[in-house]
Short mmCIF file of C-alpha atoms in Angstrom, two decimals:
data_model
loop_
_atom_site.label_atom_id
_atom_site.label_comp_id
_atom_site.label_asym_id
_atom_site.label_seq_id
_atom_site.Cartn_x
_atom_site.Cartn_y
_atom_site.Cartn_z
CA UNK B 10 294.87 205.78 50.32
CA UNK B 11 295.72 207.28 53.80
CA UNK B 12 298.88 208.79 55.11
CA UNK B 13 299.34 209.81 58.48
CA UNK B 14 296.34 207.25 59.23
CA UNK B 15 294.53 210.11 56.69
CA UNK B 16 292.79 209.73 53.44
CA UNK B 17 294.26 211.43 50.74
CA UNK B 18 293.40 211.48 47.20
CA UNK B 19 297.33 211.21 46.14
CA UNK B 20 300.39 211.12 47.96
CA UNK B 21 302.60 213.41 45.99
CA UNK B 22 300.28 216.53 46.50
CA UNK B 23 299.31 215.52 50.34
CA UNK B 24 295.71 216.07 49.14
CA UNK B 25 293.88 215.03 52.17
CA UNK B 26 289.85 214.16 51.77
CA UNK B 27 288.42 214.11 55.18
CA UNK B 28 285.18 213.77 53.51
CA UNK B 29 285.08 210.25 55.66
CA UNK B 30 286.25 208.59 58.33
CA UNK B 31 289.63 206.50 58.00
CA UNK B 32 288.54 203.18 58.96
CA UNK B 33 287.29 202.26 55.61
CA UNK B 34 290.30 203.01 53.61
CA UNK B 35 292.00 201.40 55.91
CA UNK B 36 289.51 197.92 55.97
CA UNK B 37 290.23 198.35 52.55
CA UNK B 38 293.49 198.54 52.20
CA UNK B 39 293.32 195.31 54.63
CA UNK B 40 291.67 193.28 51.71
CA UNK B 41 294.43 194.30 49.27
CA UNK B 42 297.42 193.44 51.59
CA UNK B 43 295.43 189.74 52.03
CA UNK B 44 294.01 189.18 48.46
CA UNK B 45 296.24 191.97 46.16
CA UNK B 46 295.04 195.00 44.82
CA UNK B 47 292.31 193.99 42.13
CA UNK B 48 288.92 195.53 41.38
CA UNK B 49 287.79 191.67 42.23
CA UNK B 50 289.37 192.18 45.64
CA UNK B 51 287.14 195.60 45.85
CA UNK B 52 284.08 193.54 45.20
CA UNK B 53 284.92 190.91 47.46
CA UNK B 54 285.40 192.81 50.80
CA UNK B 55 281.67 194.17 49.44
CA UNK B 56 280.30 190.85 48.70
CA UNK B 57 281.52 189.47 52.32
CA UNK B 58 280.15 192.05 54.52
CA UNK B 59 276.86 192.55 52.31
CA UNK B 60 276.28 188.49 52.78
CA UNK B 61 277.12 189.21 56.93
CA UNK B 62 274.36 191.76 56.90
CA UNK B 63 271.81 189.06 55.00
CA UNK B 64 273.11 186.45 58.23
CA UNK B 65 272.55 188.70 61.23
CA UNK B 66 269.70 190.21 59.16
CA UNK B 67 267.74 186.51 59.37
CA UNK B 68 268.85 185.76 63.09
CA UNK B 69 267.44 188.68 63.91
CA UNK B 70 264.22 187.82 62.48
CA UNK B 71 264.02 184.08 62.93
CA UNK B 72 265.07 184.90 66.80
CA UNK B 73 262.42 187.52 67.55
CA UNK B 74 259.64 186.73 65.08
CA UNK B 75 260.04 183.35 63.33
CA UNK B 76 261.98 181.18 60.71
CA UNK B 77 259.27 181.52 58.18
CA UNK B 78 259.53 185.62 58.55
CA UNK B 79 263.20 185.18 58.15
CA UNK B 80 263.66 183.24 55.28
CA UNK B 81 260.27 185.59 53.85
CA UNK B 82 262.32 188.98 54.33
CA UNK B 83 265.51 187.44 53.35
CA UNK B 84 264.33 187.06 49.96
CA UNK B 85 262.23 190.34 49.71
CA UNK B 86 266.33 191.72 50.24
CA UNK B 87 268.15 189.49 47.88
CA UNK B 88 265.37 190.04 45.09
CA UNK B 89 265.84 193.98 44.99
CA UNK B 90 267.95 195.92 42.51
CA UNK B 91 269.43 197.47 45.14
CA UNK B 92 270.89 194.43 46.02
CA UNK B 93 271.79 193.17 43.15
CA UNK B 94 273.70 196.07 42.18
CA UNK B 95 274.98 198.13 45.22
CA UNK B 96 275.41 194.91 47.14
CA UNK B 97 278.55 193.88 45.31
CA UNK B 98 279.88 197.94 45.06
CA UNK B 99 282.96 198.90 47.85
CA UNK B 100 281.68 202.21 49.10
CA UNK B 101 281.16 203.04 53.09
CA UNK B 102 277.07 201.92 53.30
CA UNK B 103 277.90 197.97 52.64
CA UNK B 104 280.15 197.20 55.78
CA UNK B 105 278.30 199.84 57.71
CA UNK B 106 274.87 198.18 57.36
CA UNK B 107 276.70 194.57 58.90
CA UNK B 108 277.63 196.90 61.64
CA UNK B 109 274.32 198.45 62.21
CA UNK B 110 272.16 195.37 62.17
CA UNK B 111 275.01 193.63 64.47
CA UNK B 112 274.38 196.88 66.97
CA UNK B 113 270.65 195.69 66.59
CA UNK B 114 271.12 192.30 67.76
CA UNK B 115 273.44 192.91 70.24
CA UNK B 116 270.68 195.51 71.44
CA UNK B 117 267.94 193.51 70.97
CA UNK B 118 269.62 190.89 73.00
CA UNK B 119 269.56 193.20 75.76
CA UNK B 120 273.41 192.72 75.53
CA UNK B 121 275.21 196.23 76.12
CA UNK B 122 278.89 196.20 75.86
CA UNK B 123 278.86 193.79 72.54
CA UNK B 124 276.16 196.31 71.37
CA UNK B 125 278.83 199.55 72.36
CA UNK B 126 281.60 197.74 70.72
CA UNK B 127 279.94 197.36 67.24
CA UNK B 128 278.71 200.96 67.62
CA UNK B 129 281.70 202.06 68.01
CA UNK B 130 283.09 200.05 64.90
CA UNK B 131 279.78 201.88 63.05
CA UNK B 132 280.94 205.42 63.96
CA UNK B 133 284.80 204.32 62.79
CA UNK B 134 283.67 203.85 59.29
CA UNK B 135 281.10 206.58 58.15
CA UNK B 136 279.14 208.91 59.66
CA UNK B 137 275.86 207.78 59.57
CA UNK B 138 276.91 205.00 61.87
CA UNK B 139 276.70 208.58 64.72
CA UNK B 140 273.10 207.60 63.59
CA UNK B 141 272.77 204.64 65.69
CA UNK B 142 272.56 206.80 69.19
CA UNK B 143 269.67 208.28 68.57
CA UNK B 144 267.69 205.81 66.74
CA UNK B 145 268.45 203.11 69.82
CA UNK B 146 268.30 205.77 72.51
CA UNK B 147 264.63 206.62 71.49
CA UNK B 148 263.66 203.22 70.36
CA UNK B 149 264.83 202.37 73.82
CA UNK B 150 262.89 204.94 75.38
CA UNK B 151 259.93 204.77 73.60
CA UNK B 152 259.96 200.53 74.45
CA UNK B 153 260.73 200.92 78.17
CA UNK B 154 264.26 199.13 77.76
CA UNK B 155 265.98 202.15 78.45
CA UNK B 156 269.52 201.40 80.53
CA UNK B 157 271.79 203.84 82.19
CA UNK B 158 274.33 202.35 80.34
CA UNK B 159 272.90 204.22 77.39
CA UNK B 160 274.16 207.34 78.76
CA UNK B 161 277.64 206.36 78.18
CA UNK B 162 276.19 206.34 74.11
CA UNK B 163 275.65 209.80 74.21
CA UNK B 164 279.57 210.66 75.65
CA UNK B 165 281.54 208.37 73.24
CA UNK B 166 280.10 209.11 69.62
CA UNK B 167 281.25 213.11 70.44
CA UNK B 168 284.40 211.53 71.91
CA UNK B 169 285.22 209.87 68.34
CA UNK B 170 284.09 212.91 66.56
CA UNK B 171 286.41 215.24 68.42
CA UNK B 172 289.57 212.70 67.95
CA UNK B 173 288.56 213.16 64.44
CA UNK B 174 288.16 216.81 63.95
CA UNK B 175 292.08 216.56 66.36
CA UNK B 176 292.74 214.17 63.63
CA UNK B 177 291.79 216.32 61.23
CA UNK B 178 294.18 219.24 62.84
CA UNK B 179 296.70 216.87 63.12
CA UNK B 180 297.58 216.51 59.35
CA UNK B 181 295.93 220.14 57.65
CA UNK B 182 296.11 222.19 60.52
CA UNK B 183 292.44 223.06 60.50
CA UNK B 184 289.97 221.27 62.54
CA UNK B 185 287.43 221.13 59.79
CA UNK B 186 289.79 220.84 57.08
CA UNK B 187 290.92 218.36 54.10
CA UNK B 188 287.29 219.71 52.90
CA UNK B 189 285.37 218.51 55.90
CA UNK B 190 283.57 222.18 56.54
CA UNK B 191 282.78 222.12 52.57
CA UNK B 192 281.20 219.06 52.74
CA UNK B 193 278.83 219.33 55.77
CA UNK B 194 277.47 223.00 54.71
CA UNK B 195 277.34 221.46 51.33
CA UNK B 196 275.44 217.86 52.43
CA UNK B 197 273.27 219.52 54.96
CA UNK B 198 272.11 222.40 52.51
CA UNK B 199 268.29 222.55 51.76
CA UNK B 200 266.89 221.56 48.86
CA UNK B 201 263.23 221.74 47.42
CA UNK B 202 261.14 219.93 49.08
CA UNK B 203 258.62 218.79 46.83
CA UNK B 204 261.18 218.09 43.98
CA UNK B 205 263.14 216.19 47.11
CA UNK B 206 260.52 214.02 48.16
CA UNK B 207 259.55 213.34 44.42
CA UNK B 208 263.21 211.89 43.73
CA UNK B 209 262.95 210.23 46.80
CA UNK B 210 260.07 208.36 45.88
CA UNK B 211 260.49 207.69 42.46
CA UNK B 212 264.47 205.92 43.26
CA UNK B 213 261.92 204.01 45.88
CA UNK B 214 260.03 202.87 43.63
CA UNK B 215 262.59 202.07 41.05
CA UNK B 216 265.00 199.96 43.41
CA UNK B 217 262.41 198.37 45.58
CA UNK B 218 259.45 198.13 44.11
CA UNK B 219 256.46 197.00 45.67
CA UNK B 220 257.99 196.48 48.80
CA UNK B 221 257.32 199.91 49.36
CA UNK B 222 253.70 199.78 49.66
CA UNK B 223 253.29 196.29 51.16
CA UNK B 224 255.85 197.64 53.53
CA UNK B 225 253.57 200.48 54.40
CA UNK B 226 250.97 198.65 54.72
CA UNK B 227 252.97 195.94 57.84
CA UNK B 228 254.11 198.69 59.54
CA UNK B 229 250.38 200.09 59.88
CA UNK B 230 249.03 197.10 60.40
CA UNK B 231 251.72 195.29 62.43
CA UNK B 232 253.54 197.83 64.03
CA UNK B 233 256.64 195.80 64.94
CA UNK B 234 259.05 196.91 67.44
CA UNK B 235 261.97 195.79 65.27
CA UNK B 236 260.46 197.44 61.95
CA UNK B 237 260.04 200.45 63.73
CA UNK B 238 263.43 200.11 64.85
CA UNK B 239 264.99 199.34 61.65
CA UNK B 240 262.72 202.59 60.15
CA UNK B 241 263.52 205.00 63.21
CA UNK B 242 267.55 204.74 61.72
CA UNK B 243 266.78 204.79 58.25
CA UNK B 244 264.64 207.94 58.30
CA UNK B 245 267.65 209.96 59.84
CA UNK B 246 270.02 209.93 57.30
CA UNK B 247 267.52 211.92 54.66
CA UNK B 248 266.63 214.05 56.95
CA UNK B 249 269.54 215.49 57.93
CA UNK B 250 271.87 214.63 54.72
CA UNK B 251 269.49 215.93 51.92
CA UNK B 252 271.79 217.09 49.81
CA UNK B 253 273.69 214.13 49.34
CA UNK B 254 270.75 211.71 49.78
CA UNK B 255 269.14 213.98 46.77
CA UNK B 256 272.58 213.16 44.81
CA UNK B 257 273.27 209.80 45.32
CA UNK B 258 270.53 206.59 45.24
CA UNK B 259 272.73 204.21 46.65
CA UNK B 260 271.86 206.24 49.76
CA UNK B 261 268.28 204.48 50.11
CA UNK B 262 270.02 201.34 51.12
CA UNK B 263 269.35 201.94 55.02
CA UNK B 264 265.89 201.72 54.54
CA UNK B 265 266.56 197.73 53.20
CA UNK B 266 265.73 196.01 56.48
CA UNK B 267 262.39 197.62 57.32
CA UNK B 268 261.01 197.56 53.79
CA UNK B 269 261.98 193.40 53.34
CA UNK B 270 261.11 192.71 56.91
CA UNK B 271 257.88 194.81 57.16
CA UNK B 272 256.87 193.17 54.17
CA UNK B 273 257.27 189.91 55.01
CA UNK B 274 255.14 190.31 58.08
CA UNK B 275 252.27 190.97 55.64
CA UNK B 276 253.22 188.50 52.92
CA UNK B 277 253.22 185.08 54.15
CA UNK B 278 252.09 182.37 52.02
CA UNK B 279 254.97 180.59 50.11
CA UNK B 280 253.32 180.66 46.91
CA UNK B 281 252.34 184.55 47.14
CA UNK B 282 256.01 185.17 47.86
CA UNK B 283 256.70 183.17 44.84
CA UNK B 284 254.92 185.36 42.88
CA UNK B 285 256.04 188.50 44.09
CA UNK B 286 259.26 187.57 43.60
CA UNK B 287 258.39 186.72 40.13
CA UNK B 288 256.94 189.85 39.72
CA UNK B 289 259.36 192.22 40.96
CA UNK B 290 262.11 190.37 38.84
CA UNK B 291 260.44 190.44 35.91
CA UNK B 292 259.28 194.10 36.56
CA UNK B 293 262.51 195.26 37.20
CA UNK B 294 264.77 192.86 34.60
CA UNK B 295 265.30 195.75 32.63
CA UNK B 296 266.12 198.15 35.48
CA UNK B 297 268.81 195.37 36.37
CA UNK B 298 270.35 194.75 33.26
CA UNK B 299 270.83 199.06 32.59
CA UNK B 300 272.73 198.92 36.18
CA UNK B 301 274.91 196.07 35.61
CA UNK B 302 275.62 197.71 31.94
CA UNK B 303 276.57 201.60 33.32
CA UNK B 304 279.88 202.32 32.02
CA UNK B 305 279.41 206.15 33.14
CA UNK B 306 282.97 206.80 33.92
CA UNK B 307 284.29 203.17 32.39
CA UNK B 308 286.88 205.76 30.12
CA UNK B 309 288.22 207.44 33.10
CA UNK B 310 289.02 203.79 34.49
CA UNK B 311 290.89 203.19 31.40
CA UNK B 312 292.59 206.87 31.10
CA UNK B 313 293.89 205.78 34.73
CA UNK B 314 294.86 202.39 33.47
CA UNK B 315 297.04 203.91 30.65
CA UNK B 316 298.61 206.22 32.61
CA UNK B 317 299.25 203.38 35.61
CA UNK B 318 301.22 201.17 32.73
CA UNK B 319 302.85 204.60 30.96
CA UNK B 320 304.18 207.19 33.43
CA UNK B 321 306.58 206.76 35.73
CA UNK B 322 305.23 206.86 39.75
CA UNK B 323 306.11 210.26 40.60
CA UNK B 324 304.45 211.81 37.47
CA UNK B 325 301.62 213.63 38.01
CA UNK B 326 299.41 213.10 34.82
CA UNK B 327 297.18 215.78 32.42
CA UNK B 328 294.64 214.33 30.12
CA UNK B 329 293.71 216.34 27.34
CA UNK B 330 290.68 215.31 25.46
CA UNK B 331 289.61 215.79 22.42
CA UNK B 332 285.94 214.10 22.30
CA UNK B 333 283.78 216.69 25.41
CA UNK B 334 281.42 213.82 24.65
CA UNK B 335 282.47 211.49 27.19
CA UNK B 336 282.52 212.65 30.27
CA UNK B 337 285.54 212.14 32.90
CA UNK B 338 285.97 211.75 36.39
CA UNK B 339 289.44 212.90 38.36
CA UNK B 340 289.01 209.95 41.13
CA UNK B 341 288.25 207.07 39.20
CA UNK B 342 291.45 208.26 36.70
CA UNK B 343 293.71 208.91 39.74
CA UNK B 344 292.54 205.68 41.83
CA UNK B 345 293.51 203.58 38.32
CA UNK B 346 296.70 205.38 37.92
CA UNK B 347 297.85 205.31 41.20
CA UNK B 348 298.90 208.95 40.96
CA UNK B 349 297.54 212.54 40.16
CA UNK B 350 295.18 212.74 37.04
CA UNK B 351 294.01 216.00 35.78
CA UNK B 352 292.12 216.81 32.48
CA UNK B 353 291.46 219.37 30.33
CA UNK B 354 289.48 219.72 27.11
CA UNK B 355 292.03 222.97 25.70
CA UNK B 356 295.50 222.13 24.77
CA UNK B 357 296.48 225.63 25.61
CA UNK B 358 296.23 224.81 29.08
CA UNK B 359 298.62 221.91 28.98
CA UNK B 360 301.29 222.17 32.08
CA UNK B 361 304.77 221.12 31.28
CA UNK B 362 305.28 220.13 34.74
CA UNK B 363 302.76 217.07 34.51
CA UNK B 364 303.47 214.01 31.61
CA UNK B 365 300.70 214.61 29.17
CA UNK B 366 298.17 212.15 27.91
CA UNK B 367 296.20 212.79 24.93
CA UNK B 368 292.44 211.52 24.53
CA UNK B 369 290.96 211.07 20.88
CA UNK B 370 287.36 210.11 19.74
CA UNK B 371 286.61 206.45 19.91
CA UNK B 372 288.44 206.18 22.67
CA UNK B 373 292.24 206.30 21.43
CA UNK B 374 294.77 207.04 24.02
CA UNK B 375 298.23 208.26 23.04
CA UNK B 376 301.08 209.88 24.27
CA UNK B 377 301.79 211.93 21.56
CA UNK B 378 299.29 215.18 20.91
CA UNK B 379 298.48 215.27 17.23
CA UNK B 380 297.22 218.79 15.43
CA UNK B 381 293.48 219.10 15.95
#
């Protein structure tokens, strides 16, 4: 939700999350004024822009390689788990990567302000779309295609960051605040390095496969100016973001385009793509069928349902539960309920000022507490 063109958690409390950057709330918001506010609606705004990537992914390649590459690598991406899963899921990474692979094109096309414009639209929606300066400054540098024009790169992303941090003031009074300082010291924080690196590579491994190696492998052997390209952006965000790259594996989807393009540069007979495919399906069927299955927080969806269809809106809602077995989470209660959802496991600690709901082993839901 957003208030004040600000995301907030709820609007009773004026909890503002400046965690992220308002334009995806409100591109999400957009879907639900067109299509109603459904969890298919969710999925569909992540379906479109997740099948735009796949489009200007394969002009890309068919343009500056060749159709057989393209249609190659667009398979290596459809064929992952990482697809398959996180390519249907509404968080910030699935419009962003349309964005970033449109700034590609429209850079590789030598074809600036078209190229500034869906920058710009990057650095609106999350922040590793800041990313794109860099990686396209250097790769420009390092290809002899630098412009001038690049310059003007380098002026707007801190432009947009400082209307966000006055943004920011704006609505909390604090430049860094609606937890904005929190989460930089916290997402930035070290971690250890061997552990990172082994998480790192094992999620690899897990949600691509054996386009890992075989990617490896092209961008030694072919060293591609457009894999290198698509690598030089995705390296950035775990460098600088370990924490939350170390938290979250959904965050190895920016390394997608190298890994199914390099590997299709290596991988070209039909029938060995075939079988790779094959392979990696059948590998990873499993894998697949435990991610379409999670139900991690599938209670707290239907806490937040209960309370949505039970409580009035103004009522700010208190879950106690009496199974510590499954475990809860605040959002996805609160984004179901439409309103403020707290929990606790003691009954002591119930406040009279929220409506109470009570939780009960095997997943009963009641308004009325019964002695436990």
């Amino acid at each position: 939700m957003t208030l004040n063109a600000g995301p907030v958690n709820n609007l009773l409390e004026y909890d503002y999350n400046f965690h992220f950057l308002p334009a995806f709330a409100l591109l999400w918001a957009l879907f639900f004024k067109v299509f109603g506010i459904a969890n298919w609606v969710s999925r569909l705004m992540a379906m479109v822009f997740s099948l735009g990537a796949i489009a200007v992914f394969y002009k890309i390649a068919e343009k500056f390689l060749d159709r057989k590459t393209a249609i190659i690598a667009s398979f290596f991406w459809l064929v992952t788990p990482m697809f398959i899963y996180f390519g249907k899921m509404p968080v910030h990474e699935i419009p962003l990567m349309f964005f970033v692979l449109l700034s590609f094109w429209f850079y590789l096309n030598k074809k600036f302000w078209p190229m500034f414009a869906a920058i710009t639209a990057a650095e609106l929606l999350t922040w590793p779309g800041f990313f794109l300066v860099p990686a396209i400054a250097l790769h420009a540098f390092l290809t002899k295609s630098w412009n001038k024009k690049y310059l003007l790169l380098f002026i707007t992303a801190p432009a947009l960051f400082g209307i966000h941090l006055l943004h920011d003031h704006f609505v909390t009074n604090d430049f860094f605040g609606g937890g904005l300082r929190e989460i930089f010291l916290l997402r930035t924080s070290g971690v250890n390095m061997v552990w990172y690196v082994r998480t790192l590579a094992s999620w690899s491994w897990a949600y691509y496969f054996l386009l890992v190696p075989l990617a490896a492998i092209g961008l030694v052997w072919k060293r591609n100016r457009i894999t290198i390209l698509f690598l030089m952006y995705a390296v950035i965000y775990p460098l600088v973001f370990r924490d939350a790259a170390s938290r979250h594996d959904y965050l190895l989807i920016y390394f997608w385009p190298f890994l199914a393009l390099s590997t299709a540069l290596v991988i070209r007979p039909y029938w060995l793509v075939a079988l790779l495919v094959v392979v990696m399906i059948a590998a990873r069927w499993n894998f697949i069928m435990a991610l379409e299955d999670s139900s991690l927080y599938r209670e707290s969806a239907r806490i937040g349902e209960y309370a949505g269809a039970n409580t009035m809106p103004t009522d700010k809602v208190q879950v106690v539960s009496f199974d510590p077995s499954v475990p809860f989470d605040g959002w996805f209660a609160s984004y179901y309920a439409n309103r403020p959802v707290i929990y606790t496991l003691d009954p002591s600690e119930i406040n009279p000022s929220y409506k109470t709901i009570y939780y009960y082993p095997g997943g009963r839901i009641s308004l009325k507490g019964e002695n436990k």
